Each structure stands twice: as C-alpha cells, then as structure tokens.
Amino acid sequence: MRRITGEIRAKLIEAAGVSAYFDDEESLLSHSYDATPMLQAMPEAVIYAQSTNQVSAVLKICHQYEIPVYTRGAASNLCGGTVPVHGGVVLVTTRMNRLLEIDEENLTATFETGLTTKALHQAVEAKGLFYPPDPGSMLVSTLGGNIAQCAGGLRGLKYGTTKDYVIGLTAVLPNGEVIHTGGKLMKDVAGYDLTKLLVGSEGTLAVITEATVKLLPKPQATSVMLAYFDDMYAAARTVSKIIAARIIPSTLEFMDHGTILVVEDYAKIGLPTDMKAILLIGQDGHPAVVEEDMEKMRAICMEEAREIKVAKDMREAEELMTARRSALSALARLKPTTILEDATVPRSQIATMVEKIAEIGAKYNVRICTFGHAGDGNLHPTCMTDARDQDEIERVEEAFEEIFAAALELGGTITGEHGVGIVKAPFLEWKVGPAGIEVMKGIKRAFDPKNILNPGKMFAGQTRKRVVINR
Amino acid sequence: MRRITGEIRAKLIEAAGVSAYFDDEESLLSHSYDATPMLQAMPEAVIYAQSTNQVSAVLKICHQYEIPVYTRGAASNLCGGTVPVHGGVVLVTTRMNRLLEIDEENLTATFETGLTTKALHQAVEAKGLFYPPDPGSMLVSTLGGNIAQCAGGLRGLKYGTTKDYVIGLTAVLPNGEVIHTGGKLMKDVAGYDLTKLLVGSEGTLAVITEATVKLLPKPQATSVMLAYFDDMYAAARTVSKIIAARIIPSTLEFMDHGTILVVEDYAKIGLPTDMKAILLIGQDGHPAVVEEDMEKMRAICMEEAREIKVAKDMREAEELMTARRSALSALARLKPTTILEDATVPRSQIATMVEKIAEIGAKYNVRICTFGHAGDGNLHPTCMTDARDQDEIERVEEAFEEIFAAALELGGTITGEHGVGIVKAPFLEWKVGPAGIEVMKGIKRAFDPKNILNPGKMFAGQTRKRVVINR
C-alpha cells in the first residue's frame, strides 16, 4: 500500500474540495475506530463525500496511486468494518444524506446512502408506508452502512433483512467508474444480480452512493407480550410450537437469565429475576390477524410459561420492548469492554446453542450473557470483559472461537447480521470452505484488482486474536 | 472449444456411467433446442446427472479438456438458455429429483434441483406450507431451472421471486469443486452472498445440484375477480389506485384487447370481446383480510371498470384464473411461431408501455398482443409470427429491439423473469452499461476462467438477430 504524499494530497483536496478534506490529528483519531471494541488504526486523511461524482473523482486518484479507501457511515458496525487498518482515506458518507424520493405509486424510496435508517423510517411511515429492516443501531446507523453489512434487526423473521428490500444501487467502482444496478423493478433478471452481491459486501467491492428500496404498506396494528419461563428449553419449545402453528410473528426475541438479571438491575421494569428465560413476542398487520395470532400465541405460551404479560396498549407495548432493546446498554455498563457477537443457528437449534454458550462461558471462566432473535436463530452472545486484562481477553477469544465452531456444527453461521470485517475474518473459511474463499477472492479481484477498497477485511484472517492495532 | 474425442468420451462414460451417457442422433437432436423458438444447436453428448459427486466427476473432465457444459432441467426457458451453441455436453438434471426434506420447524425445504416446481408445491402444501414462486412453466419446469433463471410468476408482486426464497445451495464449480452456500438460516452474512449471485446466473457460473428454500405458512383463504375496462388507461389507473390504497394483492394480472380476443376464441369462457383490457385481481391470506381487501378493490374497480365478476367459490376462481393462464396457449395456436417476451417497467409505467408496444407493433406491421403481471410491471408482449417468413422475422426483431429500448427509457429492464440467454444478450449492455458488463464478465472469469459453463450466453451478443443456428 502506498502512502498519501504531498502530491497525492493536493490532488485529493482538489477532487474533494478543501472543506471536505481533513488530516488534522483530531480528525484522524476520531476516524480511527468504530463501534467494535479493541480495534483501532489511524487513517492518513478523512474525506466527507458529497456526491457520486466527487466519490468517483476521489476513487480515480486513490486507484491510480493505490491508496486504501475505507468507506464509513455512522461507524456503528461491530466487526471492525470501517477501521482503516492499512491507513489511507476514510471516506465518510454522512454528508450525502438526502432522501431523494418516496414513490408512492411504485412503493419505493430512493436516497443517498448517508441518510440514517431512522430518518427513512420516519419519512416513509408518515406516508403510511413501511421499511422493515430495523437494526439495533437504527437511530444512528446510515442506510449505506446497513446495505454494506446487510443489516438485520428484530423484524428479520417475518420481513427478512436489508437484502430483501434493496432493488437498485448507484455505486462507484474502485477505478472511479459509476454503475447503476436494478431499478424501481420488482423483477429484473438482466445479468448477474449485482444489487444483491453489493448488499453485504462490506465496502470491499464498490462505494455505494445511492439506493432504491422497496416499501410495504405500514401494518395497521401491532401488539406484543412477554412470557417468562422457568427453563430455557420451555422457551425454545414455545418458539417451535408457534412456528408449528403456522404463525410467523413480527417479533420473537429471547433473553437468557444473565441478561434478565442485568436488564432488571439497569431498567427497573419489574422483570422477575428468578426466571431463566424471557420471550418477547409480537405480531403486526391487520387488526383481526393480530388479535387472532396473539391469542393463539398466548395459549401456546400458557402451556410452557410461568407468567405472561400482554401489553394493553401501545404505551405498554413500548415498555415491554424496552426490556429487550435495553439489553445491550444494560450489559455494557457492567465492565469496561463489551463484546457483542452474533453466532446464528437454524431456529430449531436455539436452546442447544444457548446451553452451549453457557457451557463455553463457564469453561473459560468468562461472563457471557445471551439474548437475540429467537425467531430467526440469530443469537447475540455478549461478553462483559476488560480489554486491559490480557489474560482474560485471551480466554474470551478462545471462548468465542468455540462458540463459532459450535454454531457451525449445528448448521449455523459465524455471523447472522454483523458482518465479517476484521473480527470474523479468521473464521470465514470455516463457514464457506476453501473453495468458497477462492470464489469470493475471485469476485474481489474482479471488482478491485488493486485491493484498495477496505483492504485487510473479510479475507485477512491469519489469526483469531482480536488485537489492538497500532501503526 | 475442444471436441469430445474418443478418449474424452471414454472418460466421460466412466464418470457418468454407461446408462447416463447418450450420443445417439435422437438424443442429441432432442437436446438441441429448448422452449425458445428458432434456436437450435447440436450437442455432442447428453449426460443424465445423478448426484453431486457424479456432476463433479463430469465437470473435472470437461474442465481438463475444455468441453462446454450446458446444464438443462426441463428446458422450458424462453431465452435460449439451454441451447448448446458450442456443442459439448448437455447435462440433464431431471434424474436428480429427490425432495430431500421438508423441515417444519425451520420452515425450509431441501431438494435436488431436478425436482419439478409443481412437485414441490404439492408436497409443501400438503403440510400446510407454501412455496410462492409460480412461473408459467411450473407444471414441467425444474426448480434448478427456476433457480438458474430466477423465475418469477403471478405471485411476484406480493411474494417476490425465486431469489427471495433460496437460502442455501450445493453447487459444483467448473473445476469440479463442490461449494455449499448459506443454510437453513434466515440471516447469514458470512462473506459475499454467493447464494443470491448463483440465483439467476443462468448456468454460467456453476452447476447447482441441491437447494434449500424458505417456506411460508399456506394462506388460509384466497379470492379472485375479473374487471373489464373500456380502455387500457382505466385499467392502469385501477392498478395505481389499488396500490395507493396500500393494498398489495396476491395477483394483479393484465390482458390487452388482442389477448382477450384470442383467449375467448380459444377458451370460450364468456369474456366480453369488446373490452380493451381485463385485470385479474386476487388476494390471499387471513379470511378477514381477503374479504376486506377484495371489497376495497371491488369498490376501486367500480370507479373505472365497465363490469366486475367476483368468483363465488374456488371453482369459479379457478375458471377466472384460466382466462389468464391460457393466454399463451391461445396465442400460440394462431401462427406457427410464438415469441413471448418479458420487457418490464416500473408499475407506474404500465399503460404507457402497453401503448408503446401497440404502436411499435403497428409500425412494423407485426401482430403483438400483451398480457402479464400488471402488479409488478412485468409485461409479456407476445408476437405471433412464422419463422419461415424471413422478411416478417426481420420486422419482428426490429420491433422487439424497439420495445426493449422503450422499456429502458421508462426505467425498466430488458427481462423481468425470462433471463438473458442468447435472446437478450445483444441488449444486456443497454441495461447495465459497459462498466456493468465488465464487472459481470469479471465475475464470470472468477468462477469459470476456461468459459466451459453455458458458453455463448449472456455476454455473447454481437447481433440482435434471433438466428437459427446450424453447426
């Protein structure tokens, strides 16, 4: 990788504009990390992208001089996805945040990728429409980040994830060429599906500057309940019975005993701390369907749960949701370092996996609580630790390695919604095999032969260690 | 491209087994064409694939000797997708037709790709489950073909297409290596999404031998109605008003005047032949939702339609569906050659596009009727012609070229669900641009550097002519 020399710097400033180029120490430092703990590397420049053309101009220069480019939205990712491990440019998209169009006839929205997820939610919901993906970071995350990582969220079970909604993209290739994929089209099979390939490509193939997503009518009604269980297998059986009853709830979230303890201590919402598992169960849609499904699910819960609490109105529903949504905040305040992972298994394997995680935590003497999306098998084993305790961190790394292996053994995957980045790179081959890695590397070379886009990610895994990087 | 010599032939027979290898004239001839008119080329051998391992063994030999491999299911595609234009092996998947598992807990089905679409529908529906993709060819088409082409169908508007359901694949790379992508997972972001990339890759990247799809609960109720319109714009306004009312019907199909005339003449189902357009409108789901949506849509139709006919029961519903489903058969008996295309536009542009198609048909003095999926903008302009009339065929080609250009001008695409194959290859660059073509060629090279899988397709378009190929 080359460095940004004075000559290259002058060209980049000319291309980006002086008000968009920063290389003071504060700017570099504040763009040297993301939401992932224990990962940091200093870039050489920070550029605030303002338009597709400007991104193209910047990439042409970086391509010519082989300068790494790390595209960054809100940097709320949890896999080290935006950490500039090889220096170069951090290309920030947050100034490209215009909502370009809500097309009510075609049920699509088109926007610049620096727009936040929440802003899109609010804008489309004001028109009676609905954009389902709701990652935990949605208040701050950009849609570009959601697209790069294929963000999921609580509604994944019923509504799918980001890739199920993105139908068109404007993207800048590493050489500065601009491509347009898809369109306002529910059906388009003209060549390989570059749209779906770019979703989840983690900034390694192109810089996505605009996107078109499909929208749904906003559900007319929504309802939630909490169910408390004496043991985790009763909760898992409940999940199975709901699905066996041919109901797909909009929300089917899980918290284990450790999470319950910590959330109650933090939020004081009256959770029974002697319970071993909680399910948060919701449905949305037509009022008749919501009522019927909730009643059916309540009856199923009665067979297994100690207690059930159905929200009487939206305010109570919000309160119940708080229990689940505050899980990460509650866990994060316990110890200096919180590592939130996302090992994922087929839905039928949830109980086995939660038990495995608890066993592995005990084996390595590290504190791991588990919560997550029971409905789609996407679990978030979360470790409270301290980055300064080298011995404990090593045990944490070993525990997570064993957790990923366990997930794969159960037919799962190393990451359900957070992405590979730096953190999962050592384990990608476990999931996709050597032939899969070779194919993926071939795709990377086809897009980015000079490896300037987000280098050091996805395929870089030589070590399982989550290392603090110092340049 | 190399030819199959005696030595290669012996190796292929050893790999495939003598009962699976055919190179008699009848076998070659019957695998020299597919459902696409006016395209034919003779292969040198036909191999009936029996297992992933056997496919791998065959591909290793073909890779070593650079023998083209044309994977073929039921050959019901309409883009020349399985025509062996460079000779070599036609690899038929229809013997690999086992339904391996319906997993009711994870709501997935796993099967060998030679299974027919209809067989999967029947098996999952018997368990109260639902696999939505329903291409017109579903009685005979294989799921492997559906996956290779990303087949759509009548339910695309509400339920999406094949790519929205495929979550895991077993595929053999050109060099014989086997990869497994995805799994029984609703969320999986471990590396590039090879599953979605292989869906719609038209047999050019890998031979897909097994697949896992996600299933939905089977809708409890379904209802349909026909609405007759004095002019096409009234029908188009009705489509817009339904969507504006925040209803996503399960079926929203369109037939133009020419199609109505022909269908009535063929099926004698009492269609009013003075009507300029018919919409077939359906909804499925919870009975309360179906009733409410159908009533709302009936009221919307009343504003624009001359007459409305609501099915009283399932038998009547089937009868109404017959009108739409028999469109192709009815048109096909008019003239010796029927060319069914699938230019697609954003839903809001349907009326403009239908009028454009009629104008273009008149300009070139060729008979084109249009029907298709109004709800998702996926139109099927269908030309009744005669392959032996060289002069007319040239006008047909020019007319379709202008139709594709018109679709693109309206923000559409050259193919919504049929694929590129040979027929659309000359127009692919119009849709994706030179940079898009380069990226796609790069992906092709990454998978298949020797270009042995389905060579002569997708990128081969040097001429717009639909030529009868003779080797």
Short mmCIF file of N, CA and C in Angstrom, two decimals, chain B residues 262-394:
data_model
loop_
_atom_site.label_atom_id
_atom_site.label_comp_id
_atom_site.label_asym_id
_atom_site.label_seq_id
_atom_site.Cartn_x
_atom_site.Cartn_y
_atom_site.Cartn_z
N VAL B 262 -58.26 -13.37 -28.52
CA VAL B 262 -57.70 -14.69 -28.81
C VAL B 262 -58.05 -15.70 -27.73
N VAL B 263 -57.99 -15.28 -26.47
CA VAL B 263 -58.30 -16.18 -25.36
C VAL B 263 -59.76 -16.62 -25.44
N GLU B 264 -60.65 -15.68 -25.71
CA GLU B 264 -62.07 -16.02 -25.78
C GLU B 264 -62.35 -16.99 -26.93
N ASP B 265 -61.69 -16.73 -28.04
CA ASP B 265 -61.86 -17.61 -29.20
C ASP B 265 -61.39 -19.03 -28.88
N TYR B 266 -60.37 -19.11 -28.06
CA TYR B 266 -59.75 -20.39 -27.71
C TYR B 266 -60.51 -21.09 -26.58
N ALA B 267 -60.79 -20.33 -25.49
CA ALA B 267 -61.28 -20.98 -24.26
C ALA B 267 -62.80 -20.88 -24.10
N LYS B 268 -63.44 -19.99 -24.85
CA LYS B 268 -64.91 -19.83 -24.77
C LYS B 268 -65.40 -19.73 -23.32
N ILE B 269 -64.86 -18.76 -22.61
CA ILE B 269 -65.25 -18.60 -21.20
C ILE B 269 -66.11 -17.37 -21.00
N GLY B 270 -66.58 -16.80 -22.08
CA GLY B 270 -67.52 -15.68 -21.96
C GLY B 270 -66.89 -14.33 -21.70
N LEU B 271 -65.64 -14.14 -22.12
CA LEU B 271 -65.02 -12.81 -21.97
C LEU B 271 -65.69 -11.86 -22.96
N PRO B 272 -66.01 -10.64 -22.52
CA PRO B 272 -66.59 -9.66 -23.44
C PRO B 272 -65.53 -9.13 -24.40
N THR B 273 -65.64 -9.51 -25.67
CA THR B 273 -64.56 -9.23 -26.61
C THR B 273 -64.51 -7.77 -27.07
N ASP B 274 -65.50 -6.96 -26.65
CA ASP B 274 -65.41 -5.54 -26.97
C ASP B 274 -64.60 -4.76 -25.92
N MET B 275 -64.16 -5.44 -24.89
CA MET B 275 -63.40 -4.77 -23.83
C MET B 275 -61.94 -4.57 -24.24
N LYS B 276 -61.36 -3.44 -23.83
CA LYS B 276 -59.99 -3.13 -24.24
C LYS B 276 -58.94 -3.68 -23.28
N ALA B 277 -59.36 -3.98 -22.05
CA ALA B 277 -58.39 -4.53 -21.08
C ALA B 277 -59.13 -5.29 -20.00
N ILE B 278 -58.48 -6.30 -19.49
CA ILE B 278 -59.01 -7.06 -18.35
C ILE B 278 -57.94 -7.09 -17.27
N LEU B 279 -58.38 -6.89 -16.03
CA LEU B 279 -57.49 -7.16 -14.89
C LEU B 279 -58.03 -8.38 -14.15
N LEU B 280 -57.13 -9.27 -13.80
CA LEU B 280 -57.45 -10.39 -12.92
C LEU B 280 -56.84 -10.02 -11.57
N ILE B 281 -57.67 -9.88 -10.57
CA ILE B 281 -57.23 -9.35 -9.28
C ILE B 281 -57.52 -10.37 -8.19
N GLY B 282 -56.50 -10.71 -7.40
CA GLY B 282 -56.71 -11.70 -6.36
C GLY B 282 -56.05 -11.30 -5.05
N GLN B 283 -56.55 -11.87 -3.99
CA GLN B 283 -55.89 -11.68 -2.71
C GLN B 283 -55.90 -13.01 -1.97
N ASP B 284 -54.88 -13.23 -1.13
CA ASP B 284 -54.87 -14.41 -0.28
C ASP B 284 -54.44 -14.01 1.11
N GLY B 285 -54.61 -14.91 2.06
CA GLY B 285 -54.24 -14.64 3.44
C GLY B 285 -55.35 -14.99 4.40
N HIS B 286 -55.39 -14.29 5.51
CA HIS B 286 -56.44 -14.48 6.52
C HIS B 286 -57.80 -14.13 5.91
N PRO B 287 -58.83 -14.93 6.18
CA PRO B 287 -60.13 -14.67 5.55
C PRO B 287 -60.63 -13.24 5.74
N ALA B 288 -60.42 -12.67 6.90
CA ALA B 288 -60.90 -11.30 7.15
C ALA B 288 -60.17 -10.31 6.25
N VAL B 289 -58.88 -10.53 6.07
CA VAL B 289 -58.09 -9.63 5.22
C VAL B 289 -58.51 -9.78 3.76
N VAL B 290 -58.67 -11.03 3.34
CA VAL B 290 -59.06 -11.28 1.95
C VAL B 290 -60.40 -10.60 1.67
N GLU B 291 -61.36 -10.78 2.57
CA GLU B 291 -62.68 -10.21 2.36
C GLU B 291 -62.61 -8.68 2.28
N GLU B 292 -61.89 -8.11 3.22
CA GLU B 292 -61.80 -6.65 3.29
C GLU B 292 -61.08 -6.09 2.06
N ASP B 293 -59.94 -6.70 1.71
CA ASP B 293 -59.17 -6.21 0.56
C ASP B 293 -59.95 -6.37 -0.74
N MET B 294 -60.62 -7.51 -0.88
CA MET B 294 -61.38 -7.73 -2.12
C MET B 294 -62.51 -6.71 -2.23
N GLU B 295 -63.15 -6.40 -1.10
CA GLU B 295 -64.23 -5.42 -1.13
C GLU B 295 -63.67 -4.03 -1.50
N LYS B 296 -62.56 -3.67 -0.90
CA LYS B 296 -61.92 -2.38 -1.23
C LYS B 296 -61.55 -2.32 -2.71
N MET B 297 -60.99 -3.40 -3.20
CA MET B 297 -60.55 -3.42 -4.61
C MET B 297 -61.75 -3.42 -5.56
N ARG B 298 -62.82 -4.09 -5.14
CA ARG B 298 -64.03 -4.06 -5.95
C ARG B 298 -64.54 -2.62 -6.07
N ALA B 299 -64.54 -1.91 -4.94
CA ALA B 299 -65.01 -0.52 -4.94
C ALA B 299 -64.12 0.35 -5.84
N ILE B 300 -62.83 0.11 -5.80
CA ILE B 300 -61.91 0.87 -6.67
C ILE B 300 -62.20 0.55 -8.14
N CYS B 301 -62.39 -0.73 -8.43
CA CYS B 301 -62.68 -1.13 -9.81
C CYS B 301 -63.97 -0.48 -10.31
N MET B 302 -64.97 -0.36 -9.42
CA MET B 302 -66.26 0.22 -9.80
C MET B 302 -66.10 1.61 -10.41
N GLU B 303 -65.08 2.33 -9.95
CA GLU B 303 -64.87 3.69 -10.45
C GLU B 303 -64.41 3.71 -11.90
N GLU B 304 -63.80 2.63 -12.35
CA GLU B 304 -63.15 2.65 -13.65
C GLU B 304 -63.63 1.56 -14.61
N ALA B 305 -64.12 0.45 -14.05
CA ALA B 305 -64.41 -0.71 -14.90
C ALA B 305 -65.83 -0.69 -15.43
N ARG B 306 -66.04 -1.33 -16.58
CA ARG B 306 -67.39 -1.49 -17.11
C ARG B 306 -68.13 -2.58 -16.33
N GLU B 307 -67.41 -3.62 -15.97
CA GLU B 307 -68.07 -4.76 -15.34
C GLU B 307 -67.07 -5.48 -14.44
N ILE B 308 -67.58 -6.08 -13.41
CA ILE B 308 -66.72 -6.81 -12.48
C ILE B 308 -67.35 -8.17 -12.21
N LYS B 309 -66.51 -9.17 -12.16
CA LYS B 309 -67.02 -10.52 -11.93
C LYS B 309 -66.21 -11.13 -10.79
N VAL B 310 -66.81 -11.27 -9.63
CA VAL B 310 -66.11 -11.84 -8.47
C VAL B 310 -66.41 -13.33 -8.39
N ALA B 311 -65.36 -14.11 -8.19
CA ALA B 311 -65.56 -15.56 -8.07
C ALA B 311 -66.31 -15.87 -6.79
N LYS B 312 -67.35 -16.69 -6.89
CA LYS B 312 -68.14 -17.01 -5.70
C LYS B 312 -67.47 -18.09 -4.86
N ASP B 313 -66.73 -18.95 -5.53
CA ASP B 313 -66.08 -20.03 -4.80
C ASP B 313 -64.78 -20.39 -5.51
N MET B 314 -64.10 -21.40 -5.00
CA MET B 314 -62.80 -21.77 -5.56
C MET B 314 -62.92 -22.27 -7.00
N ARG B 315 -64.06 -22.95 -7.30
CA ARG B 315 -64.24 -23.45 -8.66
C ARG B 315 -64.33 -22.28 -9.64
N GLU B 316 -65.13 -21.28 -9.26
CA GLU B 316 -65.23 -20.09 -10.11
C GLU B 316 -63.91 -19.34 -10.18
N ALA B 317 -63.19 -19.33 -9.06
CA ALA B 317 -61.88 -18.67 -9.05
C ALA B 317 -60.95 -19.34 -10.06
N GLU B 318 -60.96 -20.66 -10.04
CA GLU B 318 -60.12 -21.42 -10.99
C GLU B 318 -60.49 -21.06 -12.43
N GLU B 319 -61.81 -20.94 -12.68
CA GLU B 319 -62.27 -20.60 -14.02
C GLU B 319 -61.74 -19.23 -14.46
N LEU B 320 -61.81 -18.27 -13.54
CA LEU B 320 -61.32 -16.93 -13.88
C LEU B 320 -59.81 -16.95 -14.14
N MET B 321 -59.09 -17.72 -13.30
CA MET B 321 -57.64 -17.83 -13.49
C MET B 321 -57.33 -18.44 -14.85
N THR B 322 -58.20 -19.34 -15.31
CA THR B 322 -57.99 -19.98 -16.60
C THR B 322 -57.84 -18.96 -17.72
N ALA B 323 -58.64 -17.90 -17.63
CA ALA B 323 -58.59 -16.86 -18.66
C ALA B 323 -57.15 -16.36 -18.81
N ARG B 324 -56.50 -16.07 -17.69
CA ARG B 324 -55.15 -15.55 -17.74
C ARG B 324 -54.13 -16.65 -18.07
N ARG B 325 -54.32 -17.79 -17.44
CA ARG B 325 -53.31 -18.85 -17.61
C ARG B 325 -53.33 -19.44 -19.02
N SER B 326 -54.44 -19.30 -19.72
CA SER B 326 -54.48 -19.87 -21.06
C SER B 326 -54.03 -18.88 -22.14
N ALA B 327 -53.58 -17.69 -21.72
CA ALA B 327 -53.23 -16.67 -22.71
C ALA B 327 -52.17 -17.17 -23.70
N LEU B 328 -51.11 -17.77 -23.19
CA LEU B 328 -50.04 -18.18 -24.07
C LEU B 328 -50.49 -19.30 -25.01
N SER B 329 -51.19 -20.30 -24.45
CA SER B 329 -51.68 -21.39 -25.30
C SER B 329 -52.58 -20.85 -26.40
N ALA B 330 -53.46 -19.91 -26.03
CA ALA B 330 -54.39 -19.35 -27.01
C ALA B 330 -53.65 -18.61 -28.12
N LEU B 331 -52.67 -17.83 -27.72
CA LEU B 331 -51.91 -17.07 -28.71
C LEU B 331 -51.08 -17.99 -29.59
N ALA B 332 -50.55 -19.04 -28.98
CA ALA B 332 -49.60 -19.90 -29.68
C ALA B 332 -50.23 -20.65 -30.85
N ARG B 333 -51.57 -20.84 -30.82
CA ARG B 333 -52.16 -21.65 -31.89
C ARG B 333 -52.48 -20.81 -33.14
N LEU B 334 -52.29 -19.49 -33.03
CA LEU B 334 -52.65 -18.61 -34.15
C LEU B 334 -51.72 -18.74 -35.35
N LYS B 335 -50.43 -18.80 -35.06
CA LYS B 335 -49.44 -18.81 -36.14
C LYS B 335 -48.37 -19.83 -35.78
N PRO B 336 -47.56 -20.23 -36.73
CA PRO B 336 -46.58 -21.30 -36.44
C PRO B 336 -45.58 -20.93 -35.35
N THR B 337 -45.23 -19.65 -35.23
CA THR B 337 -44.16 -19.27 -34.30
C THR B 337 -44.67 -18.24 -33.31
N THR B 338 -44.45 -18.49 -32.03
CA THR B 338 -44.89 -17.56 -30.99
C THR B 338 -43.66 -17.09 -30.22
N ILE B 339 -43.45 -15.78 -30.21
CA ILE B 339 -42.31 -15.24 -29.46
C ILE B 339 -42.84 -14.48 -28.25
N LEU B 340 -42.58 -15.04 -27.07
CA LEU B 340 -43.09 -14.49 -25.82
C LEU B 340 -41.96 -13.73 -25.13
N GLU B 341 -42.13 -12.41 -25.00
CA GLU B 341 -41.05 -11.63 -24.39
C GLU B 341 -41.44 -11.13 -23.00
N ASP B 342 -40.51 -10.48 -22.33
CA ASP B 342 -40.85 -10.04 -20.96
C ASP B 342 -40.22 -8.71 -20.58
N ALA B 343 -40.35 -7.74 -21.47
CA ALA B 343 -39.94 -6.37 -21.14
C ALA B 343 -40.69 -5.93 -19.89
N THR B 344 -39.99 -5.28 -18.99
CA THR B 344 -40.55 -4.95 -17.68
C THR B 344 -40.31 -3.48 -17.37
N VAL B 345 -41.32 -2.84 -16.79
CA VAL B 345 -41.21 -1.42 -16.45
C VAL B 345 -41.66 -1.21 -15.00
N PRO B 346 -41.32 -0.05 -14.40
CA PRO B 346 -41.91 0.25 -13.10
C PRO B 346 -43.44 0.20 -13.24
N ARG B 347 -44.11 -0.26 -12.22
CA ARG B 347 -45.56 -0.45 -12.23
C ARG B 347 -46.29 0.80 -12.75
N SER B 348 -45.81 1.96 -12.40
CA SER B 348 -46.48 3.21 -12.78
C SER B 348 -46.45 3.46 -14.29
N GLN B 349 -45.63 2.73 -15.01
CA GLN B 349 -45.45 2.98 -16.45
C GLN B 349 -46.17 1.96 -17.32
N ILE B 350 -47.00 1.13 -16.73
CA ILE B 350 -47.60 0.03 -17.49
C ILE B 350 -48.42 0.51 -18.69
N ALA B 351 -49.31 1.47 -18.44
CA ALA B 351 -50.19 1.90 -19.53
C ALA B 351 -49.37 2.49 -20.68
N THR B 352 -48.42 3.33 -20.34
CA THR B 352 -47.55 3.93 -21.36
C THR B 352 -46.85 2.83 -22.16
N MET B 353 -46.35 1.83 -21.44
CA MET B 353 -45.60 0.77 -22.10
C MET B 353 -46.51 -0.07 -23.00
N VAL B 354 -47.70 -0.41 -22.53
CA VAL B 354 -48.61 -1.20 -23.35
C VAL B 354 -48.96 -0.44 -24.63
N GLU B 355 -49.17 0.87 -24.51
CA GLU B 355 -49.48 1.67 -25.69
C GLU B 355 -48.28 1.71 -26.66
N LYS B 356 -47.08 1.87 -26.08
CA LYS B 356 -45.85 1.86 -26.90
C LYS B 356 -45.74 0.56 -27.69
N ILE B 357 -46.00 -0.55 -26.99
CA ILE B 357 -45.89 -1.86 -27.65
C ILE B 357 -46.86 -1.93 -28.84
N ALA B 358 -48.08 -1.45 -28.62
CA ALA B 358 -49.08 -1.47 -29.70
C ALA B 358 -48.62 -0.60 -30.87
N GLU B 359 -48.09 0.57 -30.57
CA GLU B 359 -47.59 1.46 -31.62
C GLU B 359 -46.46 0.81 -32.41
N ILE B 360 -45.55 0.19 -31.67
CA ILE B 360 -44.39 -0.43 -32.32
C ILE B 360 -44.85 -1.60 -33.20
N GLY B 361 -45.79 -2.40 -32.68
CA GLY B 361 -46.34 -3.50 -33.48
C GLY B 361 -46.92 -2.99 -34.79
N ALA B 362 -47.69 -1.89 -34.70
CA ALA B 362 -48.30 -1.32 -35.90
C ALA B 362 -47.24 -0.79 -36.87
N LYS B 363 -46.24 -0.12 -36.30
CA LYS B 363 -45.17 0.46 -37.13
C LYS B 363 -44.47 -0.60 -37.97
N TYR B 364 -44.24 -1.75 -37.39
CA TYR B 364 -43.51 -2.80 -38.11
C TYR B 364 -44.45 -3.83 -38.74
N ASN B 365 -45.75 -3.56 -38.62
CA ASN B 365 -46.74 -4.45 -39.21
C ASN B 365 -46.56 -5.90 -38.74
N VAL B 366 -46.45 -6.05 -37.43
CA VAL B 366 -46.38 -7.40 -36.85
C VAL B 366 -47.44 -7.48 -35.75
N ARG B 367 -47.95 -8.68 -35.50
CA ARG B 367 -49.03 -8.84 -34.55
C ARG B 367 -48.49 -9.15 -33.16
N ILE B 368 -48.62 -8.18 -32.27
CA ILE B 368 -48.13 -8.36 -30.90
C ILE B 368 -49.28 -8.13 -29.93
N CYS B 369 -49.58 -9.12 -29.11
CA CYS B 369 -50.54 -8.95 -28.01
C CYS B 369 -49.75 -8.84 -26.72
N THR B 370 -50.35 -8.17 -25.73
CA THR B 370 -49.63 -8.01 -24.47
C THR B 370 -50.50 -8.47 -23.31
N PHE B 371 -49.91 -9.29 -22.49
CA PHE B 371 -50.53 -9.64 -21.21
C PHE B 371 -49.39 -9.70 -20.20
N GLY B 372 -49.74 -9.93 -18.96
CA GLY B 372 -48.65 -10.05 -17.99
C GLY B 372 -49.02 -9.60 -16.61
N HIS B 373 -47.98 -9.35 -15.82
CA HIS B 373 -48.13 -9.10 -14.39
C HIS B 373 -48.19 -7.60 -14.17
N ALA B 374 -49.42 -7.04 -14.18
CA ALA B 374 -49.56 -5.59 -14.04
C ALA B 374 -49.02 -5.11 -12.71
N GLY B 375 -49.19 -5.93 -11.69
CA GLY B 375 -48.80 -5.51 -10.35
C GLY B 375 -47.32 -5.25 -10.21
N ASP B 376 -46.50 -5.96 -10.94
CA ASP B 376 -45.07 -5.72 -10.83
C ASP B 376 -44.45 -5.21 -12.14
N GLY B 377 -45.26 -4.78 -13.07
CA GLY B 377 -44.74 -4.14 -14.29
C GLY B 377 -44.11 -5.10 -15.29
N ASN B 378 -44.27 -6.39 -15.02
CA ASN B 378 -43.62 -7.42 -15.85
C ASN B 378 -44.57 -7.83 -16.97
N LEU B 379 -44.39 -7.24 -18.15
CA LEU B 379 -45.29 -7.45 -19.29
C LEU B 379 -44.75 -8.53 -20.22
N HIS B 380 -45.68 -9.23 -20.86
CA HIS B 380 -45.29 -10.25 -21.84
C HIS B 380 -45.82 -9.89 -23.23
N PRO B 381 -45.17 -8.96 -23.93
CA PRO B 381 -45.56 -8.74 -25.32
C PRO B 381 -45.26 -10.01 -26.12
N THR B 382 -46.26 -10.49 -26.81
CA THR B 382 -46.15 -11.80 -27.45
C THR B 382 -46.47 -11.66 -28.93
N CYS B 383 -45.53 -12.11 -29.75
CA CYS B 383 -45.69 -11.94 -31.19
C CYS B 383 -46.05 -13.27 -31.86
N MET B 384 -47.11 -13.22 -32.66
CA MET B 384 -47.50 -14.39 -33.45
C MET B 384 -46.92 -14.21 -34.85
N THR B 385 -46.02 -15.08 -35.23
CA THR B 385 -45.33 -14.90 -36.50
C THR B 385 -45.02 -16.27 -37.12
N ASP B 386 -44.13 -16.27 -38.09
CA ASP B 386 -43.80 -17.50 -38.79
C ASP B 386 -42.31 -17.49 -39.08
N ALA B 387 -41.60 -18.42 -38.46
CA ALA B 387 -40.14 -18.44 -38.59
C ALA B 387 -39.69 -18.58 -40.04
N ARG B 388 -40.58 -19.11 -40.91
CA ARG B 388 -40.17 -19.33 -42.30
C ARG B 388 -40.25 -18.06 -43.13
N ASP B 389 -40.93 -17.04 -42.59
CA ASP B 389 -41.10 -15.78 -43.33
C ASP B 389 -39.97 -14.82 -42.93
N GLN B 390 -38.88 -14.90 -43.65
CA GLN B 390 -37.67 -14.16 -43.29
C GLN B 390 -37.92 -12.66 -43.20
N ASP B 391 -38.70 -12.16 -44.11
CA ASP B 391 -39.00 -10.73 -44.11
C ASP B 391 -39.74 -10.31 -42.84
N GLU B 392 -40.77 -11.09 -42.49
CA GLU B 392 -41.52 -10.75 -41.28
C GLU B 392 -40.65 -10.89 -40.03
N ILE B 393 -39.86 -11.96 -40.00
CA ILE B 393 -38.99 -12.18 -38.82
C ILE B 393 -38.07 -10.99 -38.60
N GLU B 394 -37.56 -10.44 -39.71
CA GLU B 394 -36.70 -9.26 -39.54
C GLU B 394 -37.45 -8.09 -38.92
#
